[in-house]
XYZ file of C-alpha atoms in Angstrom:
577
model
C 110.704 64.136 128.379
C 111.469 67.107 130.614
C 108.808 69.170 132.334
C 107.144 72.368 131.132
C 108.796 75.794 130.933
C 107.692 79.186 129.577
C 109.079 82.738 129.550
C 106.743 85.274 131.181
C 108.951 87.920 132.838
C 106.277 90.250 134.227
C 103.627 87.712 135.170
C 102.516 87.341 138.781
C 101.054 83.881 138.244
C 101.368 81.250 135.493
C 99.505 77.950 135.403
C 99.878 74.899 133.205
C 96.495 73.817 131.847
C 96.153 70.124 131.020
C 93.137 68.178 129.853
C 91.910 67.332 133.351
C 93.753 69.670 135.736
C 95.459 73.022 136.232
C 98.993 72.960 137.661
C 100.580 76.021 139.369
C 104.037 76.840 137.995
C 107.105 78.135 139.874
C 109.001 81.297 138.970
C 112.740 80.935 138.325
C 114.032 84.321 137.256
C 111.970 85.339 134.225
C 110.839 81.778 133.507
C 108.124 79.604 134.933
C 108.561 75.850 135.334
C 106.961 72.709 136.662
C 108.416 69.242 137.056
C 105.185 67.683 135.769
C 106.420 65.150 133.150
C 105.690 65.957 129.508
C 104.868 63.230 126.981
C 104.686 63.242 123.191
C 101.116 63.771 122.023
C 100.051 65.485 125.251
C 97.847 68.589 124.889
C 98.517 71.633 127.075
C 98.293 75.414 127.330
C 99.114 78.217 129.789
C 97.075 80.658 131.840
C 98.858 83.947 132.612
C 97.608 86.036 135.568
C 94.212 84.418 135.165
C 93.908 85.164 131.436
C 93.814 82.460 128.794
C 94.454 79.639 128.388
C 96.961 80.424 125.604
C 99.056 78.114 123.423
C 102.749 77.737 124.152
C 104.795 80.442 122.322
C 107.179 77.657 121.310
C 104.477 75.124 120.486
C 105.632 72.482 118.005
C 102.114 71.618 116.881
C 98.652 73.188 116.957
C 96.442 70.329 115.733
C 93.246 72.383 116.110
C 94.804 75.672 115.031
C 96.004 78.833 116.830
C 94.224 79.629 120.067
C 93.678 75.970 120.880
C 95.863 73.726 123.079
C 99.390 72.926 121.958
C 100.587 69.369 121.436
C 103.993 68.066 122.510
C 106.146 66.795 119.637
C 109.206 64.640 120.206
C 111.525 65.073 117.183
C 113.453 61.964 118.181
C 110.458 59.961 116.921
C 110.889 61.223 113.340
C 111.946 58.420 111.003
C 115.007 59.441 108.969
C 116.777 57.592 106.193
C 119.038 60.454 105.072
C 122.116 59.578 107.096
C 124.227 59.690 103.912
C 122.914 63.132 102.878
C 125.816 65.558 102.471
C 123.709 68.698 102.166
C 122.930 71.204 99.444
C 124.806 74.459 98.999
C 123.546 77.599 97.301
C 126.475 77.669 94.904
C 125.461 75.980 91.608
C 121.864 75.596 92.871
C 118.661 75.908 90.884
C 115.771 76.728 93.234
C 112.091 75.809 92.867
C 109.611 77.813 94.971
C 106.336 76.101 95.834
C 103.289 76.571 98.056
C 102.218 73.322 99.710
C 98.498 74.178 99.779
C 98.239 74.706 95.998
C 101.080 72.534 94.688
C 98.767 69.516 94.562
C 94.971 69.086 94.760
C 95.272 67.579 98.257
C 97.461 70.455 99.408
C 99.566 68.421 101.837
C 103.227 67.652 102.357
C 102.556 63.967 101.756
C 100.873 64.616 98.407
C 103.774 66.890 97.439
C 106.093 63.899 97.865
C 104.336 62.304 94.890
C 105.659 65.073 92.605
C 109.300 64.907 93.667
C 110.187 62.893 90.552
C 108.960 65.805 88.419
C 111.330 68.168 90.237
C 114.244 65.763 89.849
C 113.558 65.371 86.119
C 113.326 69.156 85.764
C 116.828 69.446 87.179
C 116.301 71.746 90.169
C 118.439 71.145 93.244
C 116.780 73.089 96.079
C 113.033 73.053 96.830
C 111.880 76.208 98.600
C 108.687 75.809 100.611
C 106.609 78.881 101.338
C 105.959 79.272 105.094
C 104.496 76.298 106.952
C 104.130 77.937 110.390
C 100.626 77.539 111.814
C 98.048 80.225 110.959
C 94.261 80.547 111.467
C 92.096 78.615 109.011
C 93.305 76.149 106.401
C 94.084 78.285 103.335
C 96.676 81.046 103.066
C 100.054 82.035 101.760
C 101.587 81.460 105.205
C 102.962 84.951 105.818
C 100.417 85.513 108.590
C 101.762 82.679 110.736
C 101.348 83.051 114.498
C 102.836 79.845 115.929
C 106.302 80.009 114.429
C 107.542 76.684 115.803
C 104.458 74.682 114.731
C 103.925 73.065 111.307
C 100.495 73.959 109.890
C 98.017 71.174 110.618
C 96.281 71.385 107.228
C 99.608 70.579 105.544
C 100.028 67.446 107.637
C 101.870 68.655 110.734
C 105.442 68.031 111.912
C 105.751 64.349 110.994
C 104.682 65.143 107.430
C 107.355 67.836 107.067
C 109.984 65.357 108.231
C 108.719 62.808 105.680
C 108.859 65.398 102.896
C 112.428 66.471 103.692
C 113.548 62.852 103.992
C 111.962 61.996 100.629
C 113.631 64.971 98.946
C 117.025 64.023 100.340
C 116.540 60.469 99.102
C 116.204 61.866 95.556
C 119.103 64.298 95.851
C 117.083 67.456 96.481
C 117.790 69.955 99.227
C 114.942 71.725 101.032
C 114.689 75.421 101.919
C 111.938 76.826 104.143
C 110.578 80.375 103.975
C 110.398 81.785 107.514
C 108.866 85.062 108.705
C 110.459 86.798 111.667
C 109.555 90.429 110.904
C 105.892 90.211 111.982
C 103.123 87.828 112.982
C 99.611 87.493 111.583
C 96.704 89.738 112.550
C 94.797 87.108 114.540
C 95.717 84.200 116.805
C 98.878 85.899 118.057
C 99.158 85.606 121.854
C 102.864 86.338 122.329
C 102.240 89.679 124.027
C 100.309 87.876 126.762
C 103.611 86.344 127.849
C 106.202 89.078 127.433
C 107.598 92.024 125.413
C 107.865 90.257 122.074
C 106.995 93.547 120.327
C 108.063 97.143 120.876
C 106.626 100.555 120.005
C 110.187 101.794 119.745
C 110.068 100.938 116.021
C 107.197 100.697 113.565
C 106.877 98.459 110.513
C 104.210 98.113 107.792
C 102.535 95.584 110.116
C 102.573 97.794 113.237
C 104.871 97.563 116.245
C 108.176 95.900 115.457
C 109.423 92.604 116.811
C 111.508 93.510 119.872
C 115.133 93.039 118.869
C 116.811 95.855 120.793
C 114.516 97.144 123.557
C 114.299 95.833 127.163
C 113.480 92.132 127.146
C 114.913 91.635 123.657
C 117.501 89.045 124.696
C 114.803 86.416 124.993
C 113.041 87.548 121.803
C 116.258 87.206 119.833
C 116.697 83.712 121.270
C 113.108 82.957 120.266
C 113.983 83.762 116.646
C 117.415 82.157 116.517
C 116.314 79.003 118.320
C 113.479 78.711 115.824
C 115.864 78.832 112.880
C 118.208 76.304 114.467
C 115.237 74.018 115.179
C 114.353 73.802 111.471
C 117.942 72.904 110.618
C 118.499 70.490 113.480
C 115.170 68.729 114.004
C 113.799 68.807 110.440
C 117.121 68.416 108.593
C 116.415 71.467 106.430
C 119.243 72.724 104.227
C 118.339 76.405 103.928
C 116.054 79.112 105.244
C 114.714 82.035 103.225
C 114.241 84.980 105.608
C 111.265 87.156 104.705
C 111.710 90.952 104.379
C 114.749 91.294 106.619
C 114.762 95.067 106.086
C 111.819 95.111 108.529
C 113.921 93.497 111.275
C 114.776 96.781 112.981
C 117.738 96.254 115.262
C 120.002 99.028 116.586
C 122.316 96.774 118.565
C 126.009 96.605 117.662
C 125.517 92.968 116.623
C 122.465 92.738 114.384
C 120.218 89.733 114.968
C 120.960 88.537 111.415
C 124.689 88.533 112.112
C 124.087 86.587 115.315
C 121.848 84.161 113.424
C 124.451 83.706 110.671
C 127.165 83.029 113.244
C 125.155 80.392 115.082
C 124.006 78.814 111.821
C 127.633 78.457 110.704
C 128.483 76.880 114.052
C 125.667 74.337 113.655
C 126.801 73.616 110.096
C 130.280 72.806 111.384
C 128.833 70.505 114.048
C 126.490 68.741 111.618
C 129.063 68.388 108.845
C 126.821 69.764 106.099
C 126.211 73.240 104.652
C 123.367 75.263 106.170
C 122.261 78.283 104.179
C 120.525 81.561 104.997
C 118.956 83.517 102.122
C 117.540 86.972 102.806
C 114.773 88.860 101.099
C 115.913 92.461 101.413
C 114.648 95.677 99.876
C 117.839 97.594 100.680
C 120.044 96.586 97.714
C 122.970 96.383 100.120
C 125.680 93.789 99.382
C 126.648 93.870 103.083
C 123.848 91.349 103.611
C 126.024 88.666 102.008
C 129.554 89.906 102.617
C 131.734 88.461 105.344
C 131.476 89.298 109.043
C 134.343 91.029 110.897
C 137.795 89.514 111.579
C 139.286 90.802 108.361
C 136.059 90.489 106.396
C 133.984 93.328 105.040
C 131.888 93.941 108.129
C 128.788 92.453 106.557
C 126.072 90.257 108.032
C 127.514 87.058 106.596
C 124.374 85.500 105.097
C 124.888 83.151 102.165
C 122.493 84.762 99.711
C 119.781 87.304 99.024
C 116.977 87.805 96.533
C 117.777 90.146 93.640
C 114.431 91.699 92.764
C 116.024 94.187 90.376
C 116.849 91.293 88.049
C 113.214 90.187 88.134
C 111.925 93.710 87.493
C 114.258 94.213 84.542
C 113.346 90.908 82.892
C 109.644 91.480 83.549
C 109.674 94.890 81.867
C 111.761 93.517 78.998
C 109.241 90.724 78.356
C 105.938 92.498 79.103
C 106.556 96.188 78.506
C 104.776 97.033 81.772
C 105.953 100.274 83.339
C 103.600 101.086 86.228
C 104.733 101.569 89.834
C 108.188 100.279 90.676
C 108.609 98.937 87.131
C 109.014 102.499 85.785
C 112.762 102.775 86.415
C 113.413 99.471 84.663
C 112.212 100.791 81.308
C 115.640 102.410 81.041
C 117.197 101.205 77.723
C 120.349 100.261 79.615
C 118.587 98.270 82.344
C 119.319 94.789 80.965
C 122.939 95.641 80.249
C 123.331 96.732 83.862
C 121.675 93.757 85.556
C 123.660 91.441 83.299
C 126.763 92.861 85.041
C 125.462 93.433 88.581
C 122.351 92.267 90.485
C 121.428 95.791 91.605
C 120.054 98.179 88.994
C 119.743 100.643 91.868
C 123.224 100.742 93.363
C 123.192 104.265 94.698
C 121.123 105.636 91.828
C 117.884 107.621 91.804
C 114.699 105.597 92.351
C 111.623 107.371 91.036
C 109.375 104.961 92.962
C 111.064 105.836 96.273
C 111.820 109.445 95.300
C 115.395 109.112 96.573
C 118.723 107.464 95.812
C 118.723 103.764 96.576
C 121.206 100.919 97.014
C 124.954 100.413 97.062
C 127.350 98.986 94.431
C 128.339 95.332 94.513
C 132.065 94.577 94.547
C 132.506 91.437 92.398
C 135.654 90.358 94.234
C 133.664 89.858 97.457
C 130.300 88.810 96.067
C 130.079 86.110 93.375
C 126.869 86.018 91.372
C 125.560 82.824 92.976
C 124.918 84.774 96.189
C 122.028 86.554 94.436
C 118.796 84.669 93.753
C 117.121 85.834 90.536
C 113.766 84.911 89.030
C 111.202 85.528 86.313
C 108.312 84.840 88.694
C 107.796 84.550 92.455
C 104.801 84.203 94.763
C 104.923 87.979 95.342
C 105.231 89.087 91.742
C 102.461 86.749 90.553
C 100.115 86.683 93.533
C 100.124 90.406 94.204
C 98.754 91.160 90.759
C 95.018 91.840 90.690
C 94.039 88.431 89.329
C 97.291 86.477 89.805
C 98.434 86.269 86.179
C 101.595 84.357 85.430
C 104.046 85.437 82.734
C 102.615 82.792 80.422
C 99.247 84.573 80.674
C 100.824 87.956 79.963
C 103.179 87.135 77.091
C 102.584 83.519 76.047
C 104.720 80.438 76.522
C 107.212 81.218 73.757
C 108.150 84.598 75.166
C 108.289 83.012 78.622
C 110.780 80.545 77.141
C 112.852 83.485 75.917
C 112.863 84.823 79.473
C 113.942 81.434 80.781
C 116.885 81.506 78.376
C 117.960 84.836 79.848
C 117.436 83.800 83.471
C 119.303 80.518 83.164
C 122.331 82.013 81.434
C 122.921 84.959 83.783
C 125.517 84.649 86.598
C 122.960 84.417 89.414
C 121.266 81.551 91.241
C 118.040 80.999 89.272
C 114.710 80.353 90.988
C 111.543 79.075 89.313
C 108.001 79.432 90.641
C 105.880 76.283 90.688
C 104.228 75.555 87.342
C 106.362 78.112 85.514
C 108.310 75.336 83.813
C 105.317 74.124 81.836
C 103.442 77.415 81.520
C 100.674 76.387 83.923
C 97.231 77.596 82.861
C 96.200 78.241 86.458
C 96.631 81.725 87.824
C 97.969 82.133 91.358
C 95.978 84.695 93.305
C 96.033 86.095 96.824
C 93.901 83.924 99.134
C 93.139 83.812 102.863
C 90.970 81.912 105.324
C 90.575 84.322 108.229
C 88.213 82.992 110.884
C 87.148 86.333 112.376
C 84.188 87.723 110.363
C 85.227 91.357 110.671
C 88.788 90.643 109.579
C 87.610 88.441 106.718
C 85.289 91.194 105.473
C 88.004 93.833 105.770
C 90.475 91.751 103.744
C 87.956 91.012 100.990
C 86.789 94.609 100.709
C 90.290 96.016 100.985
C 91.583 93.826 98.173
C 88.661 94.765 95.923
C 88.945 98.478 96.664
C 92.700 98.499 96.140
C 92.390 97.338 92.541
C 89.074 99.043 91.779
C 91.036 102.293 91.682
C 92.933 100.854 88.716
C 89.848 99.724 86.857
C 89.754 96.059 87.842
C 86.488 96.265 89.776
C 84.772 92.919 90.276
C 87.457 91.008 88.360
C 89.561 90.680 91.516
C 89.050 87.251 93.148
C 87.731 87.334 96.711
C 90.667 86.207 98.907
C 88.287 84.581 101.376
C 86.472 82.460 98.785
C 87.554 78.821 98.807
C 87.397 78.896 95.013
C 90.264 81.426 94.866
C 92.678 78.920 96.395
C 91.194 76.068 94.387
C 91.611 77.984 91.126
C 95.238 78.651 92.089
C 96.038 74.945 92.462
C 98.266 73.364 89.820
C 96.653 70.982 87.344
C 99.184 68.231 86.886
C 97.407 66.654 83.928
C 98.617 69.635 81.866
C 102.215 68.437 82.015
C 101.482 65.718 79.462
C 99.863 68.066 76.932
C 102.075 68.802 73.888
C 102.088 72.599 74.198
C 103.083 72.394 77.873
C 105.486 69.494 77.327
C 107.468 71.510 74.789
C 108.064 74.341 77.263
C 108.958 71.874 80.034
C 111.546 70.251 77.751
C 113.026 73.695 77.053
C 113.447 74.404 80.788
C 114.960 70.963 81.318
C 117.444 71.522 78.511
C 118.466 74.960 79.715
C 119.122 73.607 83.220
C 121.061 70.681 81.736
C 123.170 73.029 79.620
C 123.795 75.269 82.632
C 125.446 72.292 84.300
C 127.132 70.859 81.209
C 128.712 74.127 80.058
C 130.633 75.705 82.964
C 130.631 79.150 81.360
C 126.837 79.303 81.649
C 126.952 78.852 85.423
C 130.055 80.982 85.938
C 129.216 83.196 88.948
C 131.730 85.895 88.015
C 129.922 89.211 87.860
C 130.565 91.635 85.025
C 128.893 90.054 81.974
C 130.416 91.814 78.985
C 129.559 92.999 75.490
C 125.828 93.300 76.077
C 124.170 94.369 72.853
C 120.633 94.912 71.671
C 119.618 95.123 68.030
C 115.864 95.575 67.955
C 114.458 92.503 69.670
C 117.721 90.566 69.566
C 119.785 90.541 72.772
C 123.318 89.200 72.954
C 125.997 89.051 75.631
C 129.207 87.219 76.443
C 129.380 84.351 78.922
C 132.968 83.214 79.061
C 133.857 81.788 75.638
C 130.251 81.866 74.469
C 127.811 84.425 73.163
C 124.216 84.180 74.326
C 121.709 85.458 71.777
C 117.987 85.688 72.501
C 115.386 86.799 69.973
C 112.335 88.343 71.635
C 110.353 88.896 68.452
C 108.396 86.752 66.033
C 110.444 88.021 63.099
C 112.263 85.067 61.547
C 113.355 86.882 58.397
C 116.971 87.141 59.412
C 119.358 85.093 61.490
C 122.365 86.863 63.027
C 124.529 83.758 62.799
C 125.317 81.646 59.757
C 127.180 78.430 59.112
C 126.885 75.057 60.758
C 126.783 74.536 64.490
C 125.972 71.752 66.864
C 122.273 71.811 67.689
C 121.963 71.032 71.385
C 118.357 72.039 71.919
C 115.488 73.341 69.850
C 112.407 75.368 70.630
C 111.112 75.581 67.073
C 113.426 74.108 64.484
C 111.237 75.412 61.652
C 111.861 79.028 62.639
C 115.320 80.522 62.412
C 114.530 82.540 65.534
C 113.847 79.416 67.514
C 116.980 77.343 67.817
C 119.431 77.149 70.655
C 122.974 76.410 69.473
C 126.271 76.232 71.280
C 129.818 76.208 70.003
C 132.921 77.687 71.603
C 134.497 81.036 70.825
C 131.745 83.240 69.542
C 128.910 80.711 69.440
C 125.308 81.420 70.311
C 122.447 80.398 72.448
C 119.605 81.528 70.265
C 116.332 81.869 72.152
C 112.755 81.230 71.081
C 110.558 83.584 69.147
C 107.394 85.055 70.625
C 105.153 82.844 68.505
C 103.123 80.180 70.248
């Protein structure tokens, strides 16, 4: 392998620190190099102007965690069997979001492989992993990663990620990875020791912004883009979900996301398979997914983006909650609007923001599959005081009604792990900060935040190991009759979405949305979708015979799902357990 190289533009002296010696490095422009040979498995770090040693900013592996020596990883040693894999596109996808640390009791990528058959049987096509970049401690959501190129050691490290992706491809599943480029975690971040990775020119909720447009930003942009390309190239990933891109403040003429999209498309052409970028954005701006220049719409050119307004509308419809940002979605016309367009706020007044928000979507340029919609996500579950899932809030039958809505709307549906069987485990916010003062501040801050709303001591301590343990899925539940029935309903809805083209039609502008009490109906091509949200089985809006394709509760008229062309119905479950 080649020698060592690191970017440190203002340093006067940089040294390579090995296990048994320190090697002076030579400046070449803004970079420092040495011809000392590098070998896979070798541990190393850098000392900058006498400070350190620090891990490599582009470290591929931190076996002992952030702050400790880096380890060289040679991706050519990964064992791949997916040479026939043609890739997975976002169009027609069904996504499954999971957190490696709580997906299985062992909390590793290798143990997650053992549950791939469940995902295949469910019918999802794209597995979305929450962040795997290395962070301090063992437990955490992953959004406080500090070594963005390194796979978290507690999950199994780089070889384990390669094994997981290879196993998914062998069973026909694509893999998406959640990556965080808008900030780094509060501890274990040594990037500023090397160069201007951050700038005070812009501020974000996490402090100084990542430097995308100030002096020195060329290298920082390459740091981000090279990271994304690494996941695609070296780990054979099919998609990346980009966290909170609205916090990537960039005033250059070519935004870093546009540059990333361009280079991703180039790599896709070279590799012969689709490579997908999905943005989480709070801006409600369709330009995120519209075409770039050259006759396009001047957008950023990403493939997809999360549509949180769809989640908020369905959540309010199912739960009746109206606090905070849910307030606007109590509007009686909210469901009718998000059935036509992914943005409820498309230039309209937002009471939560106290201003107008968003921009209209033009259906001709933006098919529905470009918008990822959900009933539950890690954010919407885990940021609740105690991590309640929808099944805890409204019961499994009403959750099944929500699934009927989600899986018949014109968007790309995403499920959150365990949702499909109504998992009994909550999913709370948990951390494993190693600095005592930071750990105390996080625990107290979480408790105080919700104490103001009357939760008091009910809020789980993020730092307690039991909080992560209690958030771990219990796979023995899948075989229990009450959970099995809900799982079968999700499986059937996904099957029908594929079998009946109208149900996956991405054309925006769902028509004839009606609500009669707790009965919702709307047109999907040549079909009418009807979902009953109540437990009232006294009347049935449709009579006559029809082909029964799936059943939630055949004994209750409000609990059958039927399909027939030209004015037929998908009739959703009642709210009874």
